[in-house]
mmCIF file with all atom_site columns, C-alpha atoms in Angstrom:
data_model
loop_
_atom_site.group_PDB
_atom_site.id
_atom_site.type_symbol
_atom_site.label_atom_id
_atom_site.label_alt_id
_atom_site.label_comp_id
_atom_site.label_asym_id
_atom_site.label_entity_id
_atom_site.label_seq_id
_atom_site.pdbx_PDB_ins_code
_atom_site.Cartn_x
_atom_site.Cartn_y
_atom_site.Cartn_z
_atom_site.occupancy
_atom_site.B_iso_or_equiv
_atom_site.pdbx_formal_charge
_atom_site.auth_seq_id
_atom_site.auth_comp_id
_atom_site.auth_asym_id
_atom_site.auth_atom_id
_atom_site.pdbx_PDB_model_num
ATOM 1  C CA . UNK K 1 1  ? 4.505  61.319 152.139 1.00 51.00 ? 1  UNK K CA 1
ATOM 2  C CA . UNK K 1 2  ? 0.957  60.249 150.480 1.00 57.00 ? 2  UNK K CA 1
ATOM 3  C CA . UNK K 1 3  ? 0.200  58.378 147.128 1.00 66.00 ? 3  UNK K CA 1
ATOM 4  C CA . UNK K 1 4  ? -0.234 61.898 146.133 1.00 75.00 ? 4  UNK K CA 1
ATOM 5  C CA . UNK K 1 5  ? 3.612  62.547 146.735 1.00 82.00 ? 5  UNK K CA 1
ATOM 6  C CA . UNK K 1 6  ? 5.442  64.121 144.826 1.00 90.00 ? 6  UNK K CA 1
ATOM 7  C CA . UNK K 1 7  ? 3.487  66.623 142.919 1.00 93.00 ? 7  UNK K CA 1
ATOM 8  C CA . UNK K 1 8  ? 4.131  66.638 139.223 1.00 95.00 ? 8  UNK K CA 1
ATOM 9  C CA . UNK K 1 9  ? 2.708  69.951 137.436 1.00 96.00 ? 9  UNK K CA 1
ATOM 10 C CA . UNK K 1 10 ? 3.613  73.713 137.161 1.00 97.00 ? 10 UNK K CA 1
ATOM 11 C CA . UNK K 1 11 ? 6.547  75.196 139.451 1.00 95.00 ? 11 UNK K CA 1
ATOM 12 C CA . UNK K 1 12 ? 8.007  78.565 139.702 1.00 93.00 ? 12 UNK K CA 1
ATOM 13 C CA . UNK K 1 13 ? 11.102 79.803 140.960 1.00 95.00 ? 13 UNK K CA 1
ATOM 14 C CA . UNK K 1 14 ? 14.262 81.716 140.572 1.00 96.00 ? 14 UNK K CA 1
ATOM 15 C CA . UNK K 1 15 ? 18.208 81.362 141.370 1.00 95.00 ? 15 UNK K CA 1
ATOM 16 C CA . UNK K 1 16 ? 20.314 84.422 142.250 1.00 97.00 ? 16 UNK K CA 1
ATOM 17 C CA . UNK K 1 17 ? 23.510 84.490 139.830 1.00 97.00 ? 17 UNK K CA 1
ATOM 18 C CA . UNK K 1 18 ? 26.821 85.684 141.306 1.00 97.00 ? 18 UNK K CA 1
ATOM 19 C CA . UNK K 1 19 ? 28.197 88.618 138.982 1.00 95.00 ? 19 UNK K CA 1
ATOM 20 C CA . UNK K 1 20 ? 31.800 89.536 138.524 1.00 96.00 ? 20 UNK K CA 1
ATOM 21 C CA . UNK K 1 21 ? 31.605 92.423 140.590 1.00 97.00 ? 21 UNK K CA 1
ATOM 22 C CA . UNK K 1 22 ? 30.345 90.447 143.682 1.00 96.00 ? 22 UNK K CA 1
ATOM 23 C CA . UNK K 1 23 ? 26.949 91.855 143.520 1.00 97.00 ? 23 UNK K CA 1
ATOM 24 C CA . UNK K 1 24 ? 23.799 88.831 142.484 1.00 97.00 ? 24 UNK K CA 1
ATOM 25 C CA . UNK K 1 25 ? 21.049 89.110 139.607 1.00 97.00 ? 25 UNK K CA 1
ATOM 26 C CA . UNK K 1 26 ? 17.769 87.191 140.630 1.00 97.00 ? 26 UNK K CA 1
ATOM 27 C CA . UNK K 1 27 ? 16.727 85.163 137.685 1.00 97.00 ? 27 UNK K CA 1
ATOM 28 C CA . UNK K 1 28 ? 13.667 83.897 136.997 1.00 97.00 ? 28 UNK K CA 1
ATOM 29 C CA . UNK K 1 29 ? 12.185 80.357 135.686 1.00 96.00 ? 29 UNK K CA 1
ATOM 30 C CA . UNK K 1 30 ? 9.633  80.501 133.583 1.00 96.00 ? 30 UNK K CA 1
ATOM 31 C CA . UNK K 1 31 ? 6.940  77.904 132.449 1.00 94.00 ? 31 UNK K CA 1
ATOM 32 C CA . UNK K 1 32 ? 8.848  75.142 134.587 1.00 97.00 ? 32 UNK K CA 1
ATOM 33 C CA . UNK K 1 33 ? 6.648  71.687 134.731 1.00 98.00 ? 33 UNK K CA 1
ATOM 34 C CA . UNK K 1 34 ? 8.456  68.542 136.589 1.00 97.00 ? 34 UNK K CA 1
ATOM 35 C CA . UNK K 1 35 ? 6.604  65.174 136.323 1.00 97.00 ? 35 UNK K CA 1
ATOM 36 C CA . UNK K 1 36 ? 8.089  62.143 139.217 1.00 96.00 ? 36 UNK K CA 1
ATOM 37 C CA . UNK K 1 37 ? 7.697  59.011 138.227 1.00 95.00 ? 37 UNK K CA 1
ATOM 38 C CA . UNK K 1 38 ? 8.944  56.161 140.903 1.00 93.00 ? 38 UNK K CA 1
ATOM 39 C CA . UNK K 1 39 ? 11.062 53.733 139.759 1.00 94.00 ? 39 UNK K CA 1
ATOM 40 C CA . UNK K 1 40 ? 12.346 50.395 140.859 1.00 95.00 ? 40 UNK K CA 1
ATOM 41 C CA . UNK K 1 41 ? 15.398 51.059 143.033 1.00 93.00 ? 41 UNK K CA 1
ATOM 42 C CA . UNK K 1 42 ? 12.738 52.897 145.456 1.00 90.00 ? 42 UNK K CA 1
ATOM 43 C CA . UNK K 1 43 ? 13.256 57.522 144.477 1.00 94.00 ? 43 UNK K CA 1
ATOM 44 C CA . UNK K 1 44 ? 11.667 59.190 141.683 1.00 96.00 ? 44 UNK K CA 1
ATOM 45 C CA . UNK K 1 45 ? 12.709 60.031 138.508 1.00 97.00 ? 45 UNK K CA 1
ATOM 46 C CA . UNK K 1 46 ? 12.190 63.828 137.344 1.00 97.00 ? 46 UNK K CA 1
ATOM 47 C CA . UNK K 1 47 ? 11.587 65.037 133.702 1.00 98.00 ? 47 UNK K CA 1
ATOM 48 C CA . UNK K 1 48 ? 10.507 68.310 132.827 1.00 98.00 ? 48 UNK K CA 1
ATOM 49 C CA . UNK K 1 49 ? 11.141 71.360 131.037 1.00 98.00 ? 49 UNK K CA 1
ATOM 50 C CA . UNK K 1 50 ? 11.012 75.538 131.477 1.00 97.00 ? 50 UNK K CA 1
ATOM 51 C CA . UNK K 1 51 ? 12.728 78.595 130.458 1.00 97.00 ? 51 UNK K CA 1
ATOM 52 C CA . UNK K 1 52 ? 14.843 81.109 131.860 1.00 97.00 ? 52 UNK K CA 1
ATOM 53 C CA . UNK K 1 53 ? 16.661 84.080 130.652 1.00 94.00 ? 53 UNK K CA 1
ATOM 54 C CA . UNK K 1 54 ? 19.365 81.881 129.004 1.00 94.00 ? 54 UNK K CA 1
ATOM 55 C CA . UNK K 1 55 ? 16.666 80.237 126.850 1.00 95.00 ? 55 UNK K CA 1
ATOM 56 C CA . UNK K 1 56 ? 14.277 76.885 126.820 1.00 96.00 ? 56 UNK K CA 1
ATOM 57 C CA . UNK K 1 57 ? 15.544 73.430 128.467 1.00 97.00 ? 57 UNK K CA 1
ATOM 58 C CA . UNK K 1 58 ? 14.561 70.246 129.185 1.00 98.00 ? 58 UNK K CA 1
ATOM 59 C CA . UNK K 1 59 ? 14.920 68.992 132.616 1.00 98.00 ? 59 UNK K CA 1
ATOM 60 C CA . UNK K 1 60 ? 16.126 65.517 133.447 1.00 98.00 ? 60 UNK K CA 1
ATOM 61 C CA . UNK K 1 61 ? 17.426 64.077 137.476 1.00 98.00 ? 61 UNK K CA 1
ATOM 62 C CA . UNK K 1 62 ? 16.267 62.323 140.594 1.00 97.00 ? 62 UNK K CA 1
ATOM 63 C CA . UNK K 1 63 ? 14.302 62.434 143.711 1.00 96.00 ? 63 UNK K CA 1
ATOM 64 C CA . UNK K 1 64 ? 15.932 60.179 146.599 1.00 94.00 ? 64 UNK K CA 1
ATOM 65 C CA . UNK K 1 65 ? 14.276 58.564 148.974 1.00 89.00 ? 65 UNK K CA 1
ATOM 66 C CA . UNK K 1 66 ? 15.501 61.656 151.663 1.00 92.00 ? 66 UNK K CA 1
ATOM 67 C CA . UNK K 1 67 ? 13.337 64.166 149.132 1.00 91.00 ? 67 UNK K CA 1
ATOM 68 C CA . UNK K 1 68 ? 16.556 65.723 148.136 1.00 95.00 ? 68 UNK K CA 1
ATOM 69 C CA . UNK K 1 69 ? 15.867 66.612 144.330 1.00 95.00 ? 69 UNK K CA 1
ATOM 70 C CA . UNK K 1 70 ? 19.010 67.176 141.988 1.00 97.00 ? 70 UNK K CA 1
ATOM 71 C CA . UNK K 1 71 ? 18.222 68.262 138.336 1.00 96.00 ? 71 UNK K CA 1
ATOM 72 C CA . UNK K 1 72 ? 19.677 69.012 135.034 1.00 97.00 ? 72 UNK K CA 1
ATOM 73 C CA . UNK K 1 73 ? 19.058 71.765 132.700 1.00 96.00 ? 73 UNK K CA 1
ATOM 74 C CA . UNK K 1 74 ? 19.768 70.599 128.913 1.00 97.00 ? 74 UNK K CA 1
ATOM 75 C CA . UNK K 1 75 ? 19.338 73.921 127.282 1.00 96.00 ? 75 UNK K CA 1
ATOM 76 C CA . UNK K 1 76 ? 18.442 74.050 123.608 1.00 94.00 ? 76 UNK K CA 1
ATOM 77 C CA . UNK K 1 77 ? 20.557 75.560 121.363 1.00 90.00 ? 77 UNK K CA 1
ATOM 78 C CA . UNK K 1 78 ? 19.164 79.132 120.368 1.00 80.00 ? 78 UNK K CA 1
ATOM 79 C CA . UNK K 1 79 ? 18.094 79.579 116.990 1.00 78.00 ? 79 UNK K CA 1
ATOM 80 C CA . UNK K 1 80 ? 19.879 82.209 114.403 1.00 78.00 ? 80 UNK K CA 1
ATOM 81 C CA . UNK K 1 81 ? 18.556 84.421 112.233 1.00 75.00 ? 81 UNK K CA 1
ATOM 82 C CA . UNK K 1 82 ? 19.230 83.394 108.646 1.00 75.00 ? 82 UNK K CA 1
ATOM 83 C CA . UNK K 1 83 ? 20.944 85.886 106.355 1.00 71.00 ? 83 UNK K CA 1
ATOM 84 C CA . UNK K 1 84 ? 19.286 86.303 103.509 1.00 70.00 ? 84 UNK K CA 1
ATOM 85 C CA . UNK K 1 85 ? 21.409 85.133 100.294 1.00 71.00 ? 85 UNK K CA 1
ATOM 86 C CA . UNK K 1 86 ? 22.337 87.467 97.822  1.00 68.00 ? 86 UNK K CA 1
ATOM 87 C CA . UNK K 1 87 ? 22.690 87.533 94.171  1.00 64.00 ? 87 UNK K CA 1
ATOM 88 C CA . UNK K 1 88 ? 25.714 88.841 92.724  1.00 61.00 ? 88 UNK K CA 1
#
């Protein structure tokens, strides 16, 4: 590891979903950017954020000092379409 380690910036990748009928969907990320930031007990902290098919997220977790990263997804709640009111 350099001064230069880790990379914050644009990632991509995808995860492979098990279905019900035992067969896996690949699914894409989208958009994913992860910025480290060392802290004072010695790993990294990770914040991000990205898409998927499931919708947008934010991305919060840790880097350890063994460069084993574990993130969360906080998706964002998916916005309805309004029904228009009517008059009666």
């Amino acid at each position: 590891p350099s001064d230069n380690f880790p990379l914050s910036g644009r990632y991509t990748g995808w995860f492979l979903l098990s279905q019900d009928d035992g067969t896996k969907s690949k699914i894409a990320e989208k958009d994913v950017t992860l910025k480290f930031r060392k802290n004072n007990e010695g790993y990294w902290n990770v914040e991000g954020k990205g898409s998927n098919g499931f919708g947008k997220y934010s991305i919060t977790g840790t880097m350890g000092t063994d460069y084993v990263i574990t993130i969360f997804r906080h998706f964002q709640p998916r916005k309805t379409a309004k029904t228009p009111k009517t008059s009666k």
